[in-house]
Short mmCIF file of C-alpha atoms in Angstrom, two decimals:
data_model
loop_
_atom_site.label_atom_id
_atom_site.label_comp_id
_atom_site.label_asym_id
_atom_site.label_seq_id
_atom_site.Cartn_x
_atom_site.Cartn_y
_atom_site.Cartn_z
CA UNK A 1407 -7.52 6.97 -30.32
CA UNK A 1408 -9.25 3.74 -29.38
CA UNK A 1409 -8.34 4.58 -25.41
CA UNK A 1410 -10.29 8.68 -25.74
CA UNK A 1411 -13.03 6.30 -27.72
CA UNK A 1412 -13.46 4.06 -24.95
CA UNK A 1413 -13.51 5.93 -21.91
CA UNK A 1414 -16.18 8.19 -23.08
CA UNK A 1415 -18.48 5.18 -23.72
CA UNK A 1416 -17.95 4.24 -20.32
CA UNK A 1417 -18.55 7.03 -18.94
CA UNK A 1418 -21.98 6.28 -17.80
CA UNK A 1419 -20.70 3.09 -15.67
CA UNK A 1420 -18.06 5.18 -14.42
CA UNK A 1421 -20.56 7.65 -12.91
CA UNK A 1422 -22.43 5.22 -11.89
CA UNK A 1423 -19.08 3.29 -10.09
CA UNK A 1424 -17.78 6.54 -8.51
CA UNK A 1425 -21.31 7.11 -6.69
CA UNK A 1426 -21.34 3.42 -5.16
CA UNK A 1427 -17.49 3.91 -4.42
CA UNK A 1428 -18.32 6.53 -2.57
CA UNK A 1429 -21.15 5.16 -0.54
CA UNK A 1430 -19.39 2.13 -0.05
CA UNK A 1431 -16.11 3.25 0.61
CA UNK A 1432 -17.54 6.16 2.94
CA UNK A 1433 -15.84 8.77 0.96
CA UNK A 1434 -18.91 10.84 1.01
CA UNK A 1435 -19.34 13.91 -2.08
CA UNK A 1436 -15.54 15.02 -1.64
CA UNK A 1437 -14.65 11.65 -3.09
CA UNK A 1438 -17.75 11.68 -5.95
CA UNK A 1439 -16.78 15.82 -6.73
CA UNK A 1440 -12.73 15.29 -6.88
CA UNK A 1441 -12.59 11.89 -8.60
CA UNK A 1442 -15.23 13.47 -11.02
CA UNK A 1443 -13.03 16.51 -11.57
CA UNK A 1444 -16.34 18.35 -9.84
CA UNK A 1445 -14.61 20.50 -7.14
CA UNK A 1446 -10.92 21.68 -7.35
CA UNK A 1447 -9.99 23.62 -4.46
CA UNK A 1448 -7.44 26.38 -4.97
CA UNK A 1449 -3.97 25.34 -3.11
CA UNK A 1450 -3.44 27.90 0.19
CA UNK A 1451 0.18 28.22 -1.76
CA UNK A 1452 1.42 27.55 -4.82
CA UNK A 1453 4.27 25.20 -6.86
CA UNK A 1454 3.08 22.09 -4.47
CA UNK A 1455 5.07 18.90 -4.97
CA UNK A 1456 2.63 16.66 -5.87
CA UNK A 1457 2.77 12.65 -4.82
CA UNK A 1458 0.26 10.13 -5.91
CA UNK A 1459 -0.37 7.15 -4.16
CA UNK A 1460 -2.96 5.30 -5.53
CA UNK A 1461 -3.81 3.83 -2.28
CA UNK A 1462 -2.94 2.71 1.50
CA UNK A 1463 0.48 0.41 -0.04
CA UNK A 1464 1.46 3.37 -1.69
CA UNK A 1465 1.37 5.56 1.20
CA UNK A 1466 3.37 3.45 3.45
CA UNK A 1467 5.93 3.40 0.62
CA UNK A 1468 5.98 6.87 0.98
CA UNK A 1469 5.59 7.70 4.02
CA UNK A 1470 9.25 8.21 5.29
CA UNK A 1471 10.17 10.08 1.74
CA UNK A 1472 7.35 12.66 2.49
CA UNK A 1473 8.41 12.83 6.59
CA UNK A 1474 12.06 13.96 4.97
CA UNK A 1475 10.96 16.34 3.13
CA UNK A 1476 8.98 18.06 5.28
CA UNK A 1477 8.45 20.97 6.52
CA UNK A 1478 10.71 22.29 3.15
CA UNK A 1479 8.70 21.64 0.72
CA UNK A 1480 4.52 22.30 0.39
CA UNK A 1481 3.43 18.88 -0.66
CA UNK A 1482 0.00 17.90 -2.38
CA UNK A 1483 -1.25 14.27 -1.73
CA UNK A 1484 -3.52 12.43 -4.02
CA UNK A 1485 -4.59 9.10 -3.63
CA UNK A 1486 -7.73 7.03 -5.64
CA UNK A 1487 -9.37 5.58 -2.45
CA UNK A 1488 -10.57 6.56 0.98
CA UNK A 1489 -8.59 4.35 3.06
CA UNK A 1490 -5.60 5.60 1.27
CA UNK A 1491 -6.87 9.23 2.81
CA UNK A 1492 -7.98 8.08 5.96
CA UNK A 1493 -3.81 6.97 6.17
CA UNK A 1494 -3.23 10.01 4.89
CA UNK A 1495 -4.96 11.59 7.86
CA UNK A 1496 -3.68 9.98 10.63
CA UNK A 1497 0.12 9.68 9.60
CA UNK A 1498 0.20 13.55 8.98
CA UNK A 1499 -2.38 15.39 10.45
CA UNK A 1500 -3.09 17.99 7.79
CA UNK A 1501 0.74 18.95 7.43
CA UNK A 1502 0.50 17.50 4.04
CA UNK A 1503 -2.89 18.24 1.46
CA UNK A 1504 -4.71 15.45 0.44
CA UNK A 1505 -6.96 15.47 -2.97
CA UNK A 1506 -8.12 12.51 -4.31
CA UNK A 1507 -7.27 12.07 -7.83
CA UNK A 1508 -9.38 12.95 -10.73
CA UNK A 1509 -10.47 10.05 -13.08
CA UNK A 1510 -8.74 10.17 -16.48
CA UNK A 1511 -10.82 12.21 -17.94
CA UNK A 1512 -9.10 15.41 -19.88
CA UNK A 1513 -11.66 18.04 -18.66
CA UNK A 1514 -11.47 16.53 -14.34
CA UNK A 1515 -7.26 16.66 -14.84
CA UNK A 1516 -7.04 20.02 -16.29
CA UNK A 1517 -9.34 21.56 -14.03
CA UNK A 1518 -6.80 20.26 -11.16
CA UNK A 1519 -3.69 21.14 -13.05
CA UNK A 1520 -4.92 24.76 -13.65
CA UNK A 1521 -6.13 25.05 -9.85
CA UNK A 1522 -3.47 23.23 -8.42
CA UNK A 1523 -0.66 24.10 -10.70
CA UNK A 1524 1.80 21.65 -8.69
CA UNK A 1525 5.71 22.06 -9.77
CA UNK A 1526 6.62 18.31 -10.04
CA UNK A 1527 4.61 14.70 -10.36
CA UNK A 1528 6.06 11.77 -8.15
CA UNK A 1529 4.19 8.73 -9.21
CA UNK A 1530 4.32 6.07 -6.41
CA UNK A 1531 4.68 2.33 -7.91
CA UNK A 1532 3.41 3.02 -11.24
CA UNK A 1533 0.24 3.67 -12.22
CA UNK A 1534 0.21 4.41 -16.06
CA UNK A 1535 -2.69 6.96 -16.91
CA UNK A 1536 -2.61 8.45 -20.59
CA UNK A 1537 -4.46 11.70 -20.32
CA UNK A 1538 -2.82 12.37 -16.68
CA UNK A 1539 0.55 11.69 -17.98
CA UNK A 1540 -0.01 13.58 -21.09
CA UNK A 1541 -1.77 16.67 -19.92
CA UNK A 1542 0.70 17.05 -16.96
CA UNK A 1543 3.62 16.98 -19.57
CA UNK A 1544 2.12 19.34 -21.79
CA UNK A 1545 1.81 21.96 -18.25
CA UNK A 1546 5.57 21.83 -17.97
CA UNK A 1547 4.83 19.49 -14.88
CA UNK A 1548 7.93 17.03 -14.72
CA UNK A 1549 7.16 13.38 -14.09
CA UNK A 1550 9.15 11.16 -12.16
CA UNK A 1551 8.11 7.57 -11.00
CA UNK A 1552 9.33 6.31 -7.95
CA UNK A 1553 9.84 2.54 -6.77
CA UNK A 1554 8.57 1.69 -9.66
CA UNK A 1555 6.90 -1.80 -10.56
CA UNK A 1556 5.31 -3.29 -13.38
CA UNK A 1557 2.71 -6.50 -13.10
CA UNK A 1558 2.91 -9.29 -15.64
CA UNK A 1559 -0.82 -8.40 -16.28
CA UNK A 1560 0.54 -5.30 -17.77
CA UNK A 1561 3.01 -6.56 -19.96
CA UNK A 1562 0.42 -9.55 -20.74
CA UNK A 1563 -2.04 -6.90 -21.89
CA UNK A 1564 -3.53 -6.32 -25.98
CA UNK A 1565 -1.20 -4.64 -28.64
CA UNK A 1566 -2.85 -1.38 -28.43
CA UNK A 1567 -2.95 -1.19 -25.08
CA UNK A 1568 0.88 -1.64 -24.45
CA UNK A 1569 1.54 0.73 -27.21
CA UNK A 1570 -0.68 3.03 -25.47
CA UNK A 1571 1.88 2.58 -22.21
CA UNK A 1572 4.72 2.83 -24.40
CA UNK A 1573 3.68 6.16 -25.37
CA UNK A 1574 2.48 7.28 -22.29
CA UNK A 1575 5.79 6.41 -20.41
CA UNK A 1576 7.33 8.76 -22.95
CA UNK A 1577 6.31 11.50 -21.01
CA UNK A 1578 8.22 10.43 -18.12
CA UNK A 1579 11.03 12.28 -16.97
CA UNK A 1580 12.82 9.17 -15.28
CA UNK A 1581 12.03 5.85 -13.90
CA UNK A 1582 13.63 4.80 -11.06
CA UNK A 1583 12.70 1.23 -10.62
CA UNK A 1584 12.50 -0.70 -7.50
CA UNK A 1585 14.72 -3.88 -8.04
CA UNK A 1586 16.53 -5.10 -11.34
CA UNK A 1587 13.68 -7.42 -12.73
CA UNK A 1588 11.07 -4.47 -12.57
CA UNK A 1589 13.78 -2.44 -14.76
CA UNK A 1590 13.49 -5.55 -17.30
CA UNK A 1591 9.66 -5.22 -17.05
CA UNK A 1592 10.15 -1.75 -17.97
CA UNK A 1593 12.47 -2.53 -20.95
CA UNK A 1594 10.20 -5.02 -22.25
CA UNK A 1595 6.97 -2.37 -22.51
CA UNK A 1596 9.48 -0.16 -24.10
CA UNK A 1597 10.54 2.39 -21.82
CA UNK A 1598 13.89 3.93 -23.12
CA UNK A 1599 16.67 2.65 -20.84
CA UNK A 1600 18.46 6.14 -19.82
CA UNK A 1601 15.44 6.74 -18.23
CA UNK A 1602 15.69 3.55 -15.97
CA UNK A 1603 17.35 4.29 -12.39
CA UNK A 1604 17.49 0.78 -9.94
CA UNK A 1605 17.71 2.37 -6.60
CA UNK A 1606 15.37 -0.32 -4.70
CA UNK A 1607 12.49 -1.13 -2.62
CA UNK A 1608 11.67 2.47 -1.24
CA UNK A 1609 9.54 0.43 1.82
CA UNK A 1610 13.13 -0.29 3.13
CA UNK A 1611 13.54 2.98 3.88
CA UNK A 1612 10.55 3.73 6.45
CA UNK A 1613 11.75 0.57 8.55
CA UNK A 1614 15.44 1.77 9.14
CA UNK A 1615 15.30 4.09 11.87
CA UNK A 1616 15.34 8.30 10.75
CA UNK A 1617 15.97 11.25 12.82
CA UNK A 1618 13.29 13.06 14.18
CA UNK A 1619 10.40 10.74 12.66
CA UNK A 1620 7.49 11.26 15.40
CA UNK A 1621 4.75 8.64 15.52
CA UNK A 1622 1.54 10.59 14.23
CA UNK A 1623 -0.61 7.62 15.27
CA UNK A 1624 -1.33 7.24 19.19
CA UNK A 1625 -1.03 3.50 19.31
CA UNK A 1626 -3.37 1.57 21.01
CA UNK A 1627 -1.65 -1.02 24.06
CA UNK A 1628 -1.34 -4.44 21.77
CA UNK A 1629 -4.05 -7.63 24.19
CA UNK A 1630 -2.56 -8.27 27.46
CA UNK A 1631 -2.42 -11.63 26.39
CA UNK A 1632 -0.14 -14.22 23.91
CA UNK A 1633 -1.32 -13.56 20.53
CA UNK A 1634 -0.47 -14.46 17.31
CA UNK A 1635 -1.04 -11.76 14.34
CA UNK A 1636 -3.03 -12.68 11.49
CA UNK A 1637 -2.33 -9.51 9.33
CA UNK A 1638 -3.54 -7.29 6.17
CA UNK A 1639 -6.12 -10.50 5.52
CA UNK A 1640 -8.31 -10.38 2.86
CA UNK A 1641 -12.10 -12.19 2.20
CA UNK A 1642 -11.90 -15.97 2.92
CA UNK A 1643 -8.46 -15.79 4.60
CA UNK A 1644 -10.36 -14.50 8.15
CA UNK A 1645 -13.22 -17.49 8.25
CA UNK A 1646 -10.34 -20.33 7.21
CA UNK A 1647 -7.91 -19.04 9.96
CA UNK A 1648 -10.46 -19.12 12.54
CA UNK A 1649 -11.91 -22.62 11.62
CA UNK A 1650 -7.75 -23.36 11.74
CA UNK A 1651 -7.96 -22.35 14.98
CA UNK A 1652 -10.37 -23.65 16.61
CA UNK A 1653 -8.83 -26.82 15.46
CA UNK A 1654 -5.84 -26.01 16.88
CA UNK A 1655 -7.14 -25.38 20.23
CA UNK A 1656 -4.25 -22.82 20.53
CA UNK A 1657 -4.32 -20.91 24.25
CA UNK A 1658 -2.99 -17.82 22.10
CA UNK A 1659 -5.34 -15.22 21.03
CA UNK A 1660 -5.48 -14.62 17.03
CA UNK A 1661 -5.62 -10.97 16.41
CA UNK A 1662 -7.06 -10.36 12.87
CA UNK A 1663 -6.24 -6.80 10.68
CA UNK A 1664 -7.67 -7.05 7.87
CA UNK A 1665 -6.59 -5.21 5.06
CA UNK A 1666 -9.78 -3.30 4.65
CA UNK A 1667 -11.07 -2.22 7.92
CA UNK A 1668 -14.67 -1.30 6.91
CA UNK A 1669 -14.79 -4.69 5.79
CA UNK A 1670 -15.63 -5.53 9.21
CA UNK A 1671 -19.51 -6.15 9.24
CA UNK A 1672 -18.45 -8.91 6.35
CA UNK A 1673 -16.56 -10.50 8.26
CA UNK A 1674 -18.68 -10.55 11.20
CA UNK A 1675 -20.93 -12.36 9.16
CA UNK A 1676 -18.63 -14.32 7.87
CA UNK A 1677 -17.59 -15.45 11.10
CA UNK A 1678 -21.38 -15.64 12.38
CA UNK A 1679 -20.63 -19.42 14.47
CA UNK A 1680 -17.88 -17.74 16.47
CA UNK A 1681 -19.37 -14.21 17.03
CA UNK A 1682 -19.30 -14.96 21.02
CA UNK A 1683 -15.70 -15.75 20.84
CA UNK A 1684 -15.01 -12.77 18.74
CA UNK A 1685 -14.16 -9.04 20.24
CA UNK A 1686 -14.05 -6.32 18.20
CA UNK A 1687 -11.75 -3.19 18.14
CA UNK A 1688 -13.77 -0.74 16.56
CA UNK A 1689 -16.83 -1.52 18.78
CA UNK A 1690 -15.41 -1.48 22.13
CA UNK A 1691 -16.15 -5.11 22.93
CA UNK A 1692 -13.63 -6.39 26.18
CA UNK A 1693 -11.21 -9.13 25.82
CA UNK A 1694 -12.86 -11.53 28.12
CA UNK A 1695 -11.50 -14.76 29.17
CA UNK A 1696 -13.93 -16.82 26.44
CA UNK A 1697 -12.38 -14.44 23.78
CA UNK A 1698 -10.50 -16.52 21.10
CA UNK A 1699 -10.54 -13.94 18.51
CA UNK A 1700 -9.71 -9.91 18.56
CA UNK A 1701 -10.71 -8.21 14.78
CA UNK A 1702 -8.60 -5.02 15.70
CA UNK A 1703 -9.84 -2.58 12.59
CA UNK A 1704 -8.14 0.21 12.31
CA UNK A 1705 -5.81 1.18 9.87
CA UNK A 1706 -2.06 2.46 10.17
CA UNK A 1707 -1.31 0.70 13.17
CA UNK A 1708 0.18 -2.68 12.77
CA UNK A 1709 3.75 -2.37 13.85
CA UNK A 1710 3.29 -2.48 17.57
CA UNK A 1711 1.10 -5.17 17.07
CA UNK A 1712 3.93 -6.98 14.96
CA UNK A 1713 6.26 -5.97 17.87
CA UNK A 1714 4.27 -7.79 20.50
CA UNK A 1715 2.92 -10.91 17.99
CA UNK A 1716 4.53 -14.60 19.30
CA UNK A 1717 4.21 -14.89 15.25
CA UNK A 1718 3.03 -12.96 12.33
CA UNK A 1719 1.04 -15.01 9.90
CA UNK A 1720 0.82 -12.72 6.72
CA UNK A 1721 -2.56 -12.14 4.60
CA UNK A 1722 -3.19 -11.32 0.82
CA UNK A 1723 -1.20 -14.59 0.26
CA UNK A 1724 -3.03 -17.41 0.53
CA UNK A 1725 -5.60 -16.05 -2.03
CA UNK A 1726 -4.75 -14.30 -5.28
CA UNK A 1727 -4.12 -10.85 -4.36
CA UNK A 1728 -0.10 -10.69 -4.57
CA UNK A 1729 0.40 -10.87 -0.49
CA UNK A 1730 1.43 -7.96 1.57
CA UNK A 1731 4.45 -6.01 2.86
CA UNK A 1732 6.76 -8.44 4.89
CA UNK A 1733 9.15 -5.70 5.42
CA UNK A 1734 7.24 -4.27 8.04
CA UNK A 1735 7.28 -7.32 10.45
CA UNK A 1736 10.63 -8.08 9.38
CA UNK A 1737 11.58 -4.69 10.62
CA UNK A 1738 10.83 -5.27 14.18
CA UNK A 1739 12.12 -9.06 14.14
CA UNK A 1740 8.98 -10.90 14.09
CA UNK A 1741 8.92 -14.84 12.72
CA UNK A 1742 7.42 -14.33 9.81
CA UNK A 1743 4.37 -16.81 7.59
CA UNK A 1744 3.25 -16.26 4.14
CA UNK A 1745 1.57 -18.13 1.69
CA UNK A 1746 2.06 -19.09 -1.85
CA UNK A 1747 1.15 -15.73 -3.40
CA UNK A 1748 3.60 -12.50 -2.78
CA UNK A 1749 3.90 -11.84 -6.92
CA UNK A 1750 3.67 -8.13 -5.47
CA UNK A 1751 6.92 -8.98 -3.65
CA UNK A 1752 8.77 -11.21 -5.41
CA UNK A 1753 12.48 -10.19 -4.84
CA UNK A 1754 11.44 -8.73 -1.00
CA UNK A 1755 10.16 -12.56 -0.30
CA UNK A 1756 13.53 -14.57 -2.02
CA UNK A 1757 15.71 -12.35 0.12
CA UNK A 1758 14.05 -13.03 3.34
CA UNK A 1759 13.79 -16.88 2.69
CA UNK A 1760 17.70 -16.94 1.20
CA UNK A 1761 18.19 -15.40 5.07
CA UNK A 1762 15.90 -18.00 7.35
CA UNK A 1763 14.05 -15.17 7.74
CA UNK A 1764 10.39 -16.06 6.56
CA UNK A 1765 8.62 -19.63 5.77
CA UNK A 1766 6.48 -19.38 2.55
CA UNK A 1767 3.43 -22.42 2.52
CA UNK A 1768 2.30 -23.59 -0.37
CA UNK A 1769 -1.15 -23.35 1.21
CA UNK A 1770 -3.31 -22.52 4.46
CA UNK A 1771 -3.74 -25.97 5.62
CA UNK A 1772 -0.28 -26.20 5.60
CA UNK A 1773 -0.28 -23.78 8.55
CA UNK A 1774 -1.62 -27.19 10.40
CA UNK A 1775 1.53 -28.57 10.60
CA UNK A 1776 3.94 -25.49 10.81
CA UNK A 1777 2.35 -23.57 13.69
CA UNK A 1778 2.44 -26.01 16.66
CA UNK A 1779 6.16 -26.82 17.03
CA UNK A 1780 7.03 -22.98 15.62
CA UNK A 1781 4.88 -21.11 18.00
CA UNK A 1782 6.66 -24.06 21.29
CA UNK A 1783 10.05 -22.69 19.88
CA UNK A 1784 10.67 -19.38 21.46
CA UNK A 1785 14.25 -19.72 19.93
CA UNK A 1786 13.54 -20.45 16.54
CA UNK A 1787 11.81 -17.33 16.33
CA UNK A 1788 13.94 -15.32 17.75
CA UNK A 1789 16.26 -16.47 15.27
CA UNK A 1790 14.08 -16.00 12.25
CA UNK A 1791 13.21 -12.21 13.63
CA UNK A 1792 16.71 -11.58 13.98
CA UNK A 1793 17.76 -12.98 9.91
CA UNK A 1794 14.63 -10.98 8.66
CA UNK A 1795 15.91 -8.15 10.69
CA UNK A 1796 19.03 -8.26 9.43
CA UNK A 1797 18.26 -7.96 5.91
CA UNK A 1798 16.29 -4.31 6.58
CA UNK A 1799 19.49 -3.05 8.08
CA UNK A 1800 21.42 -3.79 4.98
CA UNK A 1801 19.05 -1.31 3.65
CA UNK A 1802 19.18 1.80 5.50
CA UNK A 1803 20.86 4.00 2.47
CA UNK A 1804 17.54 3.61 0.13
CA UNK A 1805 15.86 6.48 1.23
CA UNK A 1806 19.15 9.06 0.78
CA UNK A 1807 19.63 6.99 -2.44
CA UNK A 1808 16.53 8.46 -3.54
CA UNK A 1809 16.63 12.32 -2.49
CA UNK A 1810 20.16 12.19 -3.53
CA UNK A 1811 18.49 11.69 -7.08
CA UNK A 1812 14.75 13.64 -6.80
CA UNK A 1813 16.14 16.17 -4.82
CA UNK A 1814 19.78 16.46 -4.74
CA UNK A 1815 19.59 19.65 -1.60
CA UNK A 1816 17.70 17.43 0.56
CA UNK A 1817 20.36 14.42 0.36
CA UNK A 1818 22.55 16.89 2.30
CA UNK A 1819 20.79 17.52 5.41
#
């Protein structure tokens, strides 16, 4: 098979990847031995329930499925990165395991199937790996994936490569898809359509309010000041909102989270011409009264910052990366900006803007014109919060939705 061919070729690059990964990424040898299929540790108990979240989106989406099912069921985490672990960390506090997950490679995934021997495979948004999906179906280890999503990349890709999906989804148990259009995406790669469940967008369901759902993270007081958020921002998007800014001459402090925390001596460099304006989180550094800018770091914690934010100007959007959750920010009522971007959330972006609940721009600049008379408006952003908030409380059932169908007990609780 061209796929077995290929990935043994590479194998030297991948080595080499895995060790800067995991000097970059600060993941240290546990990341280089587990992604390499190098170290295994034996589960404290068997027949785990095993979710993989292939990184810190993936965890959110989980995050109130997992909180449900605990403390019933022993649950195994993996995830491919070390921010996804570091969330991992602080939203459970060891109550769950985390492993990260080996690189498709036959001899790293049976060494964690026979030391692991986890009872079922929840696959979190898709991520379609042959020899994982294979060598988990062949070990009697049923595979279900949940809020599943498919990117036009991956129906775009070669032949071979979408018969090699095709085949590989045939190992899955079901598919329960996350809106109607991902179903079709499914359909078109060639999943059969029994195993195609629509139950929705699973990152509903840790917004609606749950019973007995502690907050694992102690959150840190949001400024004492008028802010507006500038949040989950990737490279380029930090420097351009601060030279926005300035330009402004806003009297509100812009708080930046950017989607990669340890990212933060980039953009520090980045923002080299402002650096005495800037305060950092992660360093301690005061909000003083010539502070402009606040890079808060840290990951996990952006909802009381939404809470607090006069406006929430969303990242990942106004440069090709798909844009970010705006179901989050929605879920405490905050007025809501994106950019042109959110392919990642297509369907989640239509329904807010069919409610007044978020303004898309079909570029930064064009934040120029929109911020000024939104952010002197206190009432038209109430009522935008209030129409985006509205929409997540038509969607409290998801999450029974799902463990009414992955684990028809729990539904009953």
């Amino acid at each position: 098979m061209l796929y077995q061919v290929l990935i043994r070729l590479l194998s030297p690059l991948v080595f080499m990847i895995t060790i800067l990964e995991a000097i970059k990424r600060h993941g240290g040898w546990r990341y280089f031995a587990q992604r390499l299929g190098l170290s295994s540790p034996q589960p404290a108990k068997p027949g785990y329930l095993w979710v993989h979240c292939a990184s810190v989106g993936e965890v959110k989406a989980a995050e109130a499925l997992i909180r449900r099912l605990q403390p019933d069921e022993n649950l195994l985490v993996t995830t491919n990165t070390p921010t996804g672990a570091e969330l991992v960390e602080n939203l459970f506090h060891h109550t769950v395991r985390h492993h990260y997950l080996p690189l498709d490679y036959p001899y790293a995934l049976r060494r964690f199937l026979n030391n692991q021997k986890p009872k079922s495979l929840w696959v979190v948004e898709t991520e379609i790996w042959p020899n994982l999906y294979r060598l988990a179906h062949n070990a009697g280890v049923p595979i279900q994936l949940i809020n599943a999503r498919l990117s036009v990349k991956t129906l775009n890709s070669p032949d071979w490569l979408k018969r090699l999906y095709r085949e590989t989804l045939s190992y899955v148990e079901t598919i329960y898809a996350r809106n109607a259009s991902e179903a079709a995406r499914f359909r078109t790669l060639g999943a059969e359509t029994g195993k195609i469940i629509v139950l929705g967008n699973l990152k509903y369901a840790g917004l609606t309010p749950q019973p007995d759902f502690p907050n694992p993270i102690a959150p840190i007081a949001p400024p004492p000041a008028d802010y507006v958020l500038a949040a989950s921002t990737h490279a380029g998007e930090e420097e351009a909102l601060v030279q926005l800014w300035q330009a402004l001459k806003r009297p509100e402090l812009l708080v930046i989270v950017p989607r990669h925390p340890r990212r933060r001596n980039r953009i520090l460099k980045a923002l080299a011409p402002q650096r005495t304006q800037v305060a950092v989180l992660s360093l301690n550094e005061p909000l003083t009264p010539n502070t402009q800018f606040y890079l808060y770091d840290r990951i996990g914690a952006l909802i009381p910052l939404y809470q607090h934010a006069k406006l929430v100007i969303m990242g990942g959007a106004f440069t090709p990366k798909g844009g970010h959750n705006v179901l989050e920010p929605a879920s405490v009522k905050a007025c809501i900006l994106t950019g042109p971007d959110m392919s990642d959330f297509e369907e989640e972006t239509q329904e807010l803007l069919d409610h007044g609940g978020l303004i898309q721009l079909s570029q930064l600049n064009d934040l120029y014109q929109r911020l000024p008379p939104l952010l002197s408006d206190a009432e038209k952003r109430q009522t935008m919060g209030q129409a985006a908030f509205d929409v997540i409380q038509q969607k409290s059932h998801i999450l029974d939705d799902y463990l009414a169908h992955l684990r028809p007990r729990q539904s009953n609780k």
